[in-house]
Phi, psi and omega in degrees: 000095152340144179301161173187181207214122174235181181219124199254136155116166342318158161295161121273166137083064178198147211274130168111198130271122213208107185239157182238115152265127198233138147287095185249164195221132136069044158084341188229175183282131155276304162218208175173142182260090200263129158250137196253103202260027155243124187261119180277305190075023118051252193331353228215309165309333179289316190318149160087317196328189124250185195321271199293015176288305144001277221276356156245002185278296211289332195279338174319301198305001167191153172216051151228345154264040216262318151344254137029293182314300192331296174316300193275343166275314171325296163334293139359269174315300206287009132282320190285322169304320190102006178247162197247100173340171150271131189310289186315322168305318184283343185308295217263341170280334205266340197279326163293309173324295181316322163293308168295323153330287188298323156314307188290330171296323197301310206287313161302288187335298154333276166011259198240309176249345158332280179329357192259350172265027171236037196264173191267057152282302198285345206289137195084004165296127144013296220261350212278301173335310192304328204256320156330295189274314161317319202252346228255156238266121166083338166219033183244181219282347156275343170291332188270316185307314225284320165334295179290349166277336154297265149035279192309310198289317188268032137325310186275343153299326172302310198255012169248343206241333183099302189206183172191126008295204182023065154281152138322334212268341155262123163249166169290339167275356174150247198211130171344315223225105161274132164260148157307194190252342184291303183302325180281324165309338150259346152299335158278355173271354158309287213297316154290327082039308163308306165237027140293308208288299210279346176269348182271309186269306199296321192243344201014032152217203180320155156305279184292286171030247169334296171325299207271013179261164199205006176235151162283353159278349170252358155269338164247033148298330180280128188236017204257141151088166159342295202288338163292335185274308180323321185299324178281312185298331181266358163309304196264010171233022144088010188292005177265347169247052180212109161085048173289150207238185179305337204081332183275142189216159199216108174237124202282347170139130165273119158047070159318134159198199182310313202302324171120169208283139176286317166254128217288160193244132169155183137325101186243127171209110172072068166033040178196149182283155176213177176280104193292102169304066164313327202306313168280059194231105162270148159263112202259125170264020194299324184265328145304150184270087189205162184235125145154204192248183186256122159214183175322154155277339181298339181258342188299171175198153200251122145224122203275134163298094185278355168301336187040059151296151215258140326280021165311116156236011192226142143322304189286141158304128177245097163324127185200139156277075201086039188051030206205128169299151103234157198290138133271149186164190159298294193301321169278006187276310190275351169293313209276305166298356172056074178276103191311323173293311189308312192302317178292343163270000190310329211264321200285297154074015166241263182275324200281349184300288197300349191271326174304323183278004191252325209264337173296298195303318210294304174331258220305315183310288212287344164300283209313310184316307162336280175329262173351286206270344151284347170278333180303157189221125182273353158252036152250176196300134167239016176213116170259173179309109180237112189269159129312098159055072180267299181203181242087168174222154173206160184237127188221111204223126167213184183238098164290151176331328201257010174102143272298094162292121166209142195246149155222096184263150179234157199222120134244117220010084151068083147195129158329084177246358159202137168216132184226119203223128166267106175261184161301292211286348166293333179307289170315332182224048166311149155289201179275149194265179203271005164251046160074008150297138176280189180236169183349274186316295210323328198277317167331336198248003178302117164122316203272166214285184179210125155281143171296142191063044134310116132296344155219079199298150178297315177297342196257313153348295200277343159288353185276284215266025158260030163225014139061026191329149138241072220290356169306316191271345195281268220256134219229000000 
């Protein structure tokens, strides 16, 4: 194939809006420029509020992670206030997050990135009849199980949150609502119910199964289930060398509380874990279409170029640590947490690495959720005594499904005078920074094929969703 230049996109079955310009040279991306071609402006709405104005605005900006928003404003505030959750309170906040987490994974797999091996590209593939009648988009038989167990599991949200999305029910003092013991008792009955569904469809054996394999040979061993059928399919289309990222990954801590965070908070960089810095975590705008200089977010502020000047090509902002892109996800959370299979894919870092960290994590969640909900105590405190705000700055760092959230808001008399917010897919799918580094994805599609006459390729499809965008939360 002679060089050529395509424009990918829209995407389906990915939140948002999302175009890609790809260079192919001899058939593969030579490079690419991914763009977040909608400006919402969030960030620009928050002015003037008050303070506690946040916490129904922020859950706004996307509503299959709305938590997740909730979660990382709360925090936020309840630094800027000075207050310290009630530990029980912190219980029932990290057990609602998880469940939405946990719901959003179930739901890409299923979904978002399955359908895509049941298209008739593939036809004549082994395993392809088998991924028609499971996968294919509006009938095949996981999909409809996995809904209703989707369903079922966010119940529990109904009876800790009131509604879902935008619940109201995370505060900076804890949470709204003590459940009854009545109320916990159908919540492990959810929970079991759940997970009947993912050891019968997804894994088809134990939960600790899966947990315990700890080699990639003992991960492609596994053949039982949804997840035996994915192994065989990225055996045979090559899916551990396809959309390979830098190796560096970044997790800000999964579902925090005193005890300290259930997935561990830190750095994976040059084959080692480090220590996570906000402090260095600047937004370089060189490549946006935005005005100002690259800082801290705590100093930052969103103001759109409306000329969409050259060499602006995205909405998004590109976030960096210590001057350096990282990936963020489900694969960089067990990466961080030091799981031996994530660690051991650490090397591969391409589609099958993330779908595995993500199908690892799905396990391991649903172990925590349990833990968690056996532990809340239904005659303790779930809020402690909390003002609003005066004046302050706060920092609100959370692990959204798709990886590193993070809000930095400033307070002035009881009002909103900076709310600055980093979600994952800005991380993942930043332009290039001004010394012309690409961001996460941009690098990730470097390589991958392009067949004559595509228009949209298949392979660069499946490296956009096994990072699982949510391009609604990228420009707030």
């Amino acid at each position: 194939m002679s060089d050529t230049q395509l424009l990918v996109g829209p995407f389906n079955r990915v939140e948002g809006d999302l175009e890609i310009r790809l260079d192919v040279a001899e058939g593969r991306v030579r490079s690419a420029q991914v763009n977040s071609p909608m400006f919402r402006g969030f960030e620009r709405m928050l002015l003037g509020k008050g303070a506690m104005d946040a916490l129904t605005i922020t859950p706004r900006i996307c509503g299959i992670c709305s938590i997740s928003q909730s979660a990382a404003a709360a925090r936020a505030l309840a630094q800027a206030a000075g207050v310290v959750p009630a530990p029980e309170g912190e219980k029932v906040a990290a057990l609602l997050h998880m469940v939405e987490n946990q719901a959003d994974h179930m739901t890409h797999f299923n979904l978002f990135f399955m359908p895509d091996f049941a298209r008739s590209v593939y036809a004549g593939r082994r395993w392809h009849a088998r991924t028609v009648a499971r996968f294919t988009a509006m009938q095949g038989s996981a999909l409809h199980g996995a809904l209703e167990a989707r369903a079922r599991l966010l119940h529990i949200v109904g009876l800790l949150g009131g509604k879902w999305p935008h619940t109201l029910a995370i505060q900076p003092g804890g949470v709204t609502r003590a459940p009854s013991l009545r109320d916990k008792l159908r919540m492990q009955a959810s929970l079991r119910a759940f997970r009947a569904y993912l050891e019968a469809e997804m894994f088809g054996a134990p939960l600790e199964a899966f947990i315990a394999l700890e080699s990639v040979a003992a991960l492609e061993a596994w053949d039982t289930g949804d997840v035996g059928l994915f192994l065989e399919i990225a055996a045979d289309l090559d899916l551990a060398g396809m959309g390979q990222g830098s190796g560096r990954y970044l997790s800000y801590g999964a579902y925090p509380s005193g005890e300290g965070p259930v997935f561990a908070r830190g750095i994976w960089a040059g084959g080692a874990l480090g220590v996570l810095q906000t402090a260095q975590i600047t937004e370089d705008l060189s490549h946006a279409w935005m005005l100002g200089e690259a800082v801290h977010p705590e100093a930052g502020q969103t103001v759109p170029d409306e000329a969409m000047r050259d060499p602006g090509y995205s909405w998004c902002k590109a976030p960096r640590l210590g001057g350096l892109g990282y990936e963020t996800g489900a694969l960089a959370r067990q990466v961080v947490d030091g799981h031996p299979l994530a660690r051991a894919m650490v090397s591969e870092g391409g589609v099958r690495a993330r779908i595995v960290g993500r199908l690892l994590e799905i396990a391991r969640t649903q172990v925590g959720m349990e833990e968690r909900l056996a532990g809340i105590d239904p005659a303790a405190r779930f809020m402690a005594d909390w003002a609003p705000p005066r004046d302050g700055v706060g920092e609100g760092l959370v692990e959204a499904a798709r990886g590193a959230l993070g809000h930095w808001c400033r307070i002035e008399k009881g009002r909103i005078a900076s709310w600055q917010i980093i979600a994952p897919t800005t991380w993942n799918f930043s332009p290039r920074d001004a010394g012309g580094v690409p961001g996460p994805l941009e690098a990730a599609l470097v390589g991958a094929e392009v067949q004559p006459g595509e228009e949209t390729p298949i392979a660069v499809q499946h490296i956009v969703r096994s990072f699982d965008p949510c391009m609604v939360c990228t420009v707030h």
